[in-house]
């Protein structure tokens, strides 16, 4: 079975400071992992994905995530937060069945203070 | 390029009324199609997936049903809405074969049952 745990339901940072959104996963197989962002009243947008290539994955808008198998973690980071980064972020693990569906974490709401 | 359309964006329906949400995909053929729901304060939950016309699999027992009358059309329905059906519904598609792990989501429908 696959599962994903986002350790913080809410994170607040000041503009210009680093962002860290934590994610731990559980998977019986080598997982594919994703981070999606959802801005208010909008659909989901893919930030980045890990599919067993480089363990440090760079995404859009300056975000990156590092796959650490020993820690079963896939934390999302950004060196300097912008006001436009305020949104909800979902860590996602891909389920390895014929239907190729995704298991979502419960989400982390990122607030950026001016 | 591939695009996904989902409508309506928002919907307010009384308890007991019917529901029909439509999703269409352009620029690809034979996609896997999905309906997800995000209840308030929770992560996304897979409701239905389809690997082809007329092929629907349900993930959770509920008051909803799905249909795929055409290759790139996916419809979410209910005969009688419940208050608990309120939430944010997202349609998504992925390639049915190949090494791509990308999932593309529609912009979502916010359903409020009153």
mmCIF file of C-alpha atoms in Angstrom:
data_model
loop_
_atom_site.group_PDB
_atom_site.id
_atom_site.type_symbol
_atom_site.label_atom_id
_atom_site.label_comp_id
_atom_site.label_asym_id
_atom_site.label_seq_id
_atom_site.Cartn_x
_atom_site.Cartn_y
_atom_site.Cartn_z
ATOM 1 C CA UNK A 1 0.000 0.000 0.000
ATOM 2 C CA UNK A 2 1.077 3.553 -0.628
ATOM 3 C CA UNK A 3 0.591 6.581 1.564
ATOM 4 C CA UNK A 4 1.951 10.057 1.948
ATOM 5 C CA UNK A 5 2.117 12.268 5.046
ATOM 6 C CA UNK A 6 2.543 16.004 4.969
ATOM 7 C CA UNK A 7 3.911 16.875 8.361
ATOM 8 C CA UNK A 8 2.611 20.442 8.559
ATOM 9 C CA UNK A 9 -0.917 21.523 7.727
ATOM 10 C CA UNK A 10 0.081 25.178 7.788
ATOM 11 C CA UNK A 11 3.413 26.965 7.276
ATOM 12 C CA UNK A 12 3.964 30.713 7.573
ATOM 13 C CA UNK A 13 7.136 32.447 6.345
ATOM 14 C CA UNK A 14 8.216 35.998 5.659
ATOM 15 C CA UNK A 15 8.799 37.150 2.124
ATOM 16 C CA UNK A 16 12.421 36.566 1.138
ATOM 17 C CA UNK A 17 13.011 33.780 3.654
ATOM 18 C CA UNK A 18 13.422 30.067 2.818
ATOM 19 C CA UNK A 19 10.492 27.715 2.436
ATOM 20 C CA UNK A 20 10.447 24.110 3.676
ATOM 21 C CA UNK A 21 7.376 21.912 3.207
ATOM 22 C CA UNK A 22 7.831 18.438 4.589
ATOM 23 C CA UNK A 23 6.601 15.171 3.107
ATOM 24 C CA UNK A 24 7.153 11.542 4.061
ATOM 25 C CA UNK A 25 5.944 8.634 1.972
ATOM 26 C CA UNK A 26 5.337 4.950 2.295
ATOM 27 C CA UNK A 27 5.471 2.676 -0.715
ATOM 28 C CA UNK A 28 5.969 -1.015 -1.355
ATOM 29 C CA UNK A 29 7.805 -0.231 -4.579
ATOM 30 C CA UNK A 30 10.130 2.457 -5.857
ATOM 31 C CA UNK A 31 7.802 5.403 -5.918
ATOM 32 C CA UNK A 32 7.154 8.234 -8.273
ATOM 33 C CA UNK A 33 6.644 11.385 -6.256
ATOM 34 C CA UNK A 34 5.158 14.733 -7.163
ATOM 35 C CA UNK A 35 4.486 18.135 -5.685
ATOM 36 C CA UNK A 36 1.415 20.015 -6.870
ATOM 37 C CA UNK A 37 0.329 23.542 -6.011
ATOM 38 C CA UNK A 38 -3.223 24.813 -5.832
ATOM 39 C CA UNK A 39 -3.917 28.511 -5.772
ATOM 40 C CA UNK A 40 -7.285 29.667 -4.427
ATOM 41 C CA UNK A 41 -10.186 28.645 -6.645
ATOM 42 C CA UNK A 42 -7.869 27.212 -9.242
ATOM 43 C CA UNK A 43 -6.913 23.734 -10.341
ATOM 44 C CA UNK A 44 -3.772 21.830 -9.527
ATOM 45 C CA UNK A 45 -0.481 22.673 -11.160
ATOM 46 C CA UNK A 46 2.503 20.334 -11.246
ATOM 47 C CA UNK A 47 5.561 21.845 -9.563
ATOM 48 C CA UNK A 48 7.969 18.973 -9.997
ATOM 49 C CA UNK A 49 8.215 15.201 -10.154
ATOM 50 C CA UNK A 50 10.653 12.480 -9.164
ATOM 51 C CA UNK A 51 10.700 9.329 -11.276
ATOM 52 C CA UNK A 52 13.907 7.501 -10.210
ATOM 53 C CA UNK A 53 16.353 9.738 -12.064
ATOM 54 C CA UNK A 54 18.296 12.438 -10.184
ATOM 55 C CA UNK A 55 17.415 12.586 -6.502
ATOM 56 C CA UNK A 56 17.433 16.389 -6.489
ATOM 57 C CA UNK A 57 14.566 17.561 -8.638
ATOM 58 C CA UNK A 58 14.172 21.132 -9.815
ATOM 59 C CA UNK A 59 10.726 22.456 -10.595
ATOM 60 C CA UNK A 60 9.024 25.612 -11.676
ATOM 61 C CA UNK A 61 9.102 28.951 -9.858
ATOM 62 C CA UNK A 62 12.390 28.178 -8.086
ATOM 63 C CA UNK A 63 11.125 25.176 -6.131
ATOM 64 C CA UNK A 64 13.090 21.993 -5.719
ATOM 65 C CA UNK A 65 12.769 18.740 -3.798
ATOM 66 C CA UNK A 66 15.184 16.045 -2.740
ATOM 67 C CA UNK A 67 14.283 12.364 -2.713
ATOM 68 C CA UNK A 68 15.870 10.648 0.292
ATOM 69 C CA UNK A 69 15.178 6.942 0.251
ATOM 70 C CA UNK A 70 16.797 6.290 3.655
ATOM 71 C CA UNK A 71 14.474 8.818 5.253
ATOM 72 C CA UNK A 72 11.476 8.104 2.963
ATOM 73 C CA UNK A 73 11.184 11.848 2.505
ATOM 74 C CA UNK A 74 10.540 14.220 -0.376
ATOM 75 C CA UNK A 75 10.639 17.698 1.143
ATOM 76 C CA UNK A 76 9.913 20.765 -0.986
ATOM 77 C CA UNK A 77 12.165 23.806 -0.642
ATOM 78 C CA UNK A 78 12.648 27.265 -2.073
ATOM 79 C CA UNK A 79 15.484 29.635 -1.118
ATOM 80 C CA UNK A 80 13.398 32.800 -1.038
ATOM 81 C CA UNK A 81 9.626 33.030 -0.716
ATOM 82 C CA UNK A 82 7.524 35.385 -2.821
ATOM 83 C CA UNK A 83 4.061 36.638 -1.995
ATOM 84 C CA UNK A 84 2.766 34.768 -5.045
ATOM 85 C CA UNK A 85 3.873 31.459 -3.475
ATOM 86 C CA UNK A 86 0.984 31.608 -1.012
ATOM 87 C CA UNK A 87 -1.135 28.573 -1.879
ATOM 88 C CA UNK A 88 -1.835 24.997 -0.857
ATOM 89 C CA UNK A 89 0.783 22.404 -1.684
ATOM 90 C CA UNK A 90 0.194 18.689 -2.103
ATOM 91 C CA UNK A 91 2.756 15.906 -1.938
ATOM 92 C CA UNK A 92 1.669 12.984 -4.076
ATOM 93 C CA UNK A 93 2.801 9.398 -4.565
ATOM 94 C CA UNK A 94 1.962 7.437 -7.658
ATOM 95 C CA UNK A 95 0.187 4.164 -7.084
ATOM 96 C CA UNK A 96 1.682 1.297 -9.038
ATOM 97 C CA UNK A 97 -1.417 -0.385 -10.301
ATOM 98 C CA UNK A 98 -2.997 -0.674 -13.703
ATOM 99 C CA UNK A 99 -4.973 2.474 -13.176
ATOM 100 C CA UNK A 100 -1.899 4.676 -12.609
ATOM 101 C CA UNK A 101 -3.663 6.874 -10.078
ATOM 102 C CA UNK A 102 -2.252 9.131 -7.417
ATOM 103 C CA UNK A 103 -2.428 9.218 -3.631
ATOM 104 C CA UNK A 104 -2.463 12.738 -2.234
ATOM 105 C CA UNK A 105 -1.285 14.068 1.074
ATOM 106 C CA UNK A 106 -3.641 16.209 3.099
ATOM 107 C CA UNK A 107 -1.934 19.393 1.925
ATOM 108 C CA UNK A 108 0.118 22.208 3.467
ATOM 109 C CA UNK A 109 -1.154 25.747 3.317
ATOM 110 C CA UNK A 110 1.736 28.163 2.813
ATOM 111 C CA UNK A 111 1.259 31.710 4.019
ATOM 112 C CA UNK A 112 3.775 34.379 3.028
ATOM 113 C CA UNK A 113 3.956 37.472 5.204
ATOM 114 C CA UNK A 114 5.141 40.793 3.768
ATOM 115 C CA UNK B 1 -0.953 20.567 -27.239
ATOM 116 C CA UNK B 2 -3.137 18.769 -24.760
ATOM 117 C CA UNK B 3 -5.765 20.641 -22.820
ATOM 118 C CA UNK B 4 -8.446 19.673 -20.369
ATOM 119 C CA UNK B 5 -11.722 21.506 -19.918
ATOM 120 C CA UNK B 6 -13.943 21.223 -16.902
ATOM 121 C CA UNK B 7 -17.204 23.003 -16.204
ATOM 122 C CA UNK B 8 -18.906 24.647 -14.507
ATOM 123 C CA UNK B 9 -16.375 26.386 -12.257
ATOM 124 C CA UNK B 10 -18.818 26.845 -9.405
ATOM 125 C CA UNK B 11 -22.185 25.320 -8.664
ATOM 126 C CA UNK B 12 -24.725 25.688 -5.881
ATOM 127 C CA UNK B 13 -27.360 22.963 -5.801
ATOM 128 C CA UNK B 14 -30.117 22.081 -3.329
ATOM 129 C CA UNK B 15 -30.161 18.777 -1.503
ATOM 130 C CA UNK B 16 -31.913 16.124 -3.558
ATOM 131 C CA UNK B 17 -31.258 17.751 -6.914
ATOM 132 C CA UNK B 18 -29.347 16.001 -9.731
ATOM 133 C CA UNK B 19 -25.767 16.735 -10.710
ATOM 134 C CA UNK B 20 -23.809 16.584 -13.937
ATOM 135 C CA UNK B 21 -20.202 17.737 -14.214
ATOM 136 C CA UNK B 22 -18.440 17.415 -17.525
ATOM 137 C CA UNK B 23 -14.793 17.066 -18.429
ATOM 138 C CA UNK B 24 -13.267 16.902 -21.893
ATOM 139 C CA UNK B 25 -9.708 16.421 -23.050
ATOM 140 C CA UNK B 26 -8.195 17.674 -26.285
ATOM 141 C CA UNK B 27 -4.992 16.841 -28.088
ATOM 142 C CA UNK B 28 -4.617 13.224 -27.025
ATOM 143 C CA UNK B 29 -6.338 9.897 -27.558
ATOM 144 C CA UNK B 30 -7.162 6.991 -25.254
ATOM 145 C CA UNK B 31 -6.237 8.856 -22.068
ATOM 146 C CA UNK B 32 -6.781 7.559 -18.567
ATOM 147 C CA UNK B 33 -9.397 9.815 -16.980
ATOM 148 C CA UNK B 34 -10.010 10.505 -13.303
ATOM 149 C CA UNK B 35 -12.431 12.276 -10.992
ATOM 150 C CA UNK B 36 -11.044 13.491 -7.674
ATOM 151 C CA UNK B 37 -12.773 15.276 -4.824
ATOM 152 C CA UNK B 38 -11.265 17.556 -2.215
ATOM 153 C CA UNK B 39 -13.410 17.958 0.856
ATOM 154 C CA UNK B 40 -12.824 21.030 3.021
ATOM 155 C CA UNK B 41 -9.533 20.779 4.923
ATOM 156 C CA UNK B 42 -8.624 17.442 3.412
ATOM 157 C CA UNK B 43 -6.493 16.107 0.587
ATOM 158 C CA UNK B 44 -7.703 14.852 -2.731
ATOM 159 C CA UNK B 45 -9.535 11.567 -2.887
ATOM 160 C CA UNK B 46 -9.866 9.495 -6.038
ATOM 161 C CA UNK B 47 -13.522 8.852 -6.857
ATOM 162 C CA UNK B 48 -13.513 7.219 -10.288
ATOM 163 C CA UNK B 49 -11.078 6.308 -13.021
ATOM 164 C CA UNK B 50 -11.511 5.135 -16.576
ATOM 165 C CA UNK B 51 -9.101 3.450 -18.955
ATOM 166 C CA UNK B 52 -11.456 3.501 -21.957
ATOM 167 C CA UNK B 53 -14.931 4.204 -23.291
ATOM 168 C CA UNK B 54 -17.563 2.687 -21.056
ATOM 169 C CA UNK B 55 -14.950 1.425 -18.577
ATOM 170 C CA UNK B 56 -15.460 2.952 -15.149
ATOM 171 C CA UNK B 57 -13.967 1.896 -11.846
ATOM 172 C CA UNK B 58 -15.168 3.271 -8.532
ATOM 173 C CA UNK B 59 -12.785 3.770 -5.659
ATOM 174 C CA UNK B 60 -15.213 4.556 -2.872
ATOM 175 C CA UNK B 61 -18.902 3.802 -2.312
ATOM 176 C CA UNK B 62 -20.883 6.994 -2.605
ATOM 177 C CA UNK B 63 -23.806 8.849 -3.970
ATOM 178 C CA UNK B 64 -22.059 9.591 -7.266
ATOM 179 C CA UNK B 65 -21.566 7.840 -10.589
ATOM 180 C CA UNK B 66 -19.364 8.416 -13.617
ATOM 181 C CA UNK B 67 -19.673 7.724 -17.308
ATOM 182 C CA UNK B 68 -17.388 7.895 -20.327
ATOM 183 C CA UNK B 69 -19.555 8.086 -23.432
ATOM 184 C CA UNK B 70 -16.689 9.166 -25.673
ATOM 185 C CA UNK B 71 -12.930 8.647 -25.608
ATOM 186 C CA UNK B 72 -12.173 12.146 -24.315
ATOM 187 C CA UNK B 73 -15.309 12.872 -22.313
ATOM 188 C CA UNK B 74 -15.817 12.031 -18.653
ATOM 189 C CA UNK B 75 -18.997 12.877 -16.755
ATOM 190 C CA UNK B 76 -19.657 12.868 -13.020
ATOM 191 C CA UNK B 77 -23.305 12.530 -12.006
ATOM 192 C CA UNK B 78 -25.663 12.148 -9.133
ATOM 193 C CA UNK B 79 -29.404 11.511 -9.093
ATOM 194 C CA UNK B 80 -29.902 13.125 -5.677
ATOM 195 C CA UNK B 81 -27.253 15.272 -4.044
ATOM 196 C CA UNK B 82 -26.455 15.062 -0.343
ATOM 197 C CA UNK B 83 -24.963 17.780 1.834
ATOM 198 C CA UNK B 84 -21.827 15.653 2.139
ATOM 199 C CA UNK B 85 -21.306 15.876 -1.617
ATOM 200 C CA UNK B 86 -20.095 19.452 -1.231
ATOM 201 C CA UNK B 87 -16.463 19.892 -2.195
ATOM 202 C CA UNK B 88 -14.006 20.732 -4.918
ATOM 203 C CA UNK B 89 -14.112 18.282 -7.821
ATOM 204 C CA UNK B 90 -11.186 17.866 -10.149
ATOM 205 C CA UNK B 91 -10.977 15.991 -13.415
ATOM 206 C CA UNK B 92 -7.578 14.756 -14.550
ATOM 207 C CA UNK B 93 -6.031 12.799 -17.380
ATOM 208 C CA UNK B 94 -2.831 10.859 -17.948
ATOM 209 C CA UNK B 95 -1.384 8.946 -20.851
ATOM 210 C CA UNK B 96 -2.471 5.351 -20.869
ATOM 211 C CA UNK B 97 0.859 3.931 -21.963
ATOM 212 C CA UNK B 98 4.469 4.932 -22.123
ATOM 213 C CA UNK B 99 7.020 6.328 -19.705
ATOM 214 C CA UNK B 100 5.349 9.653 -19.028
ATOM 215 C CA UNK B 101 4.107 10.077 -15.480
ATOM 216 C CA UNK B 102 2.452 13.400 -15.974
ATOM 217 C CA UNK B 103 -1.050 14.053 -14.804
ATOM 218 C CA UNK B 104 -2.918 17.111 -15.944
ATOM 219 C CA UNK B 105 -5.758 18.493 -13.890
ATOM 220 C CA UNK B 106 -8.683 20.635 -14.900
ATOM 221 C CA UNK B 107 -9.429 23.876 -13.117
ATOM 222 C CA UNK B 108 -12.011 22.231 -10.897
ATOM 223 C CA UNK B 109 -15.654 22.696 -9.914
ATOM 224 C CA UNK B 110 -16.556 23.996 -6.491
ATOM 225 C CA UNK B 111 -19.866 22.368 -5.566
ATOM 226 C CA UNK B 112 -21.901 23.615 -2.655
ATOM 227 C CA UNK B 113 -24.960 21.598 -1.704
ATOM 228 C CA UNK B 114 -27.432 23.623 0.332
#
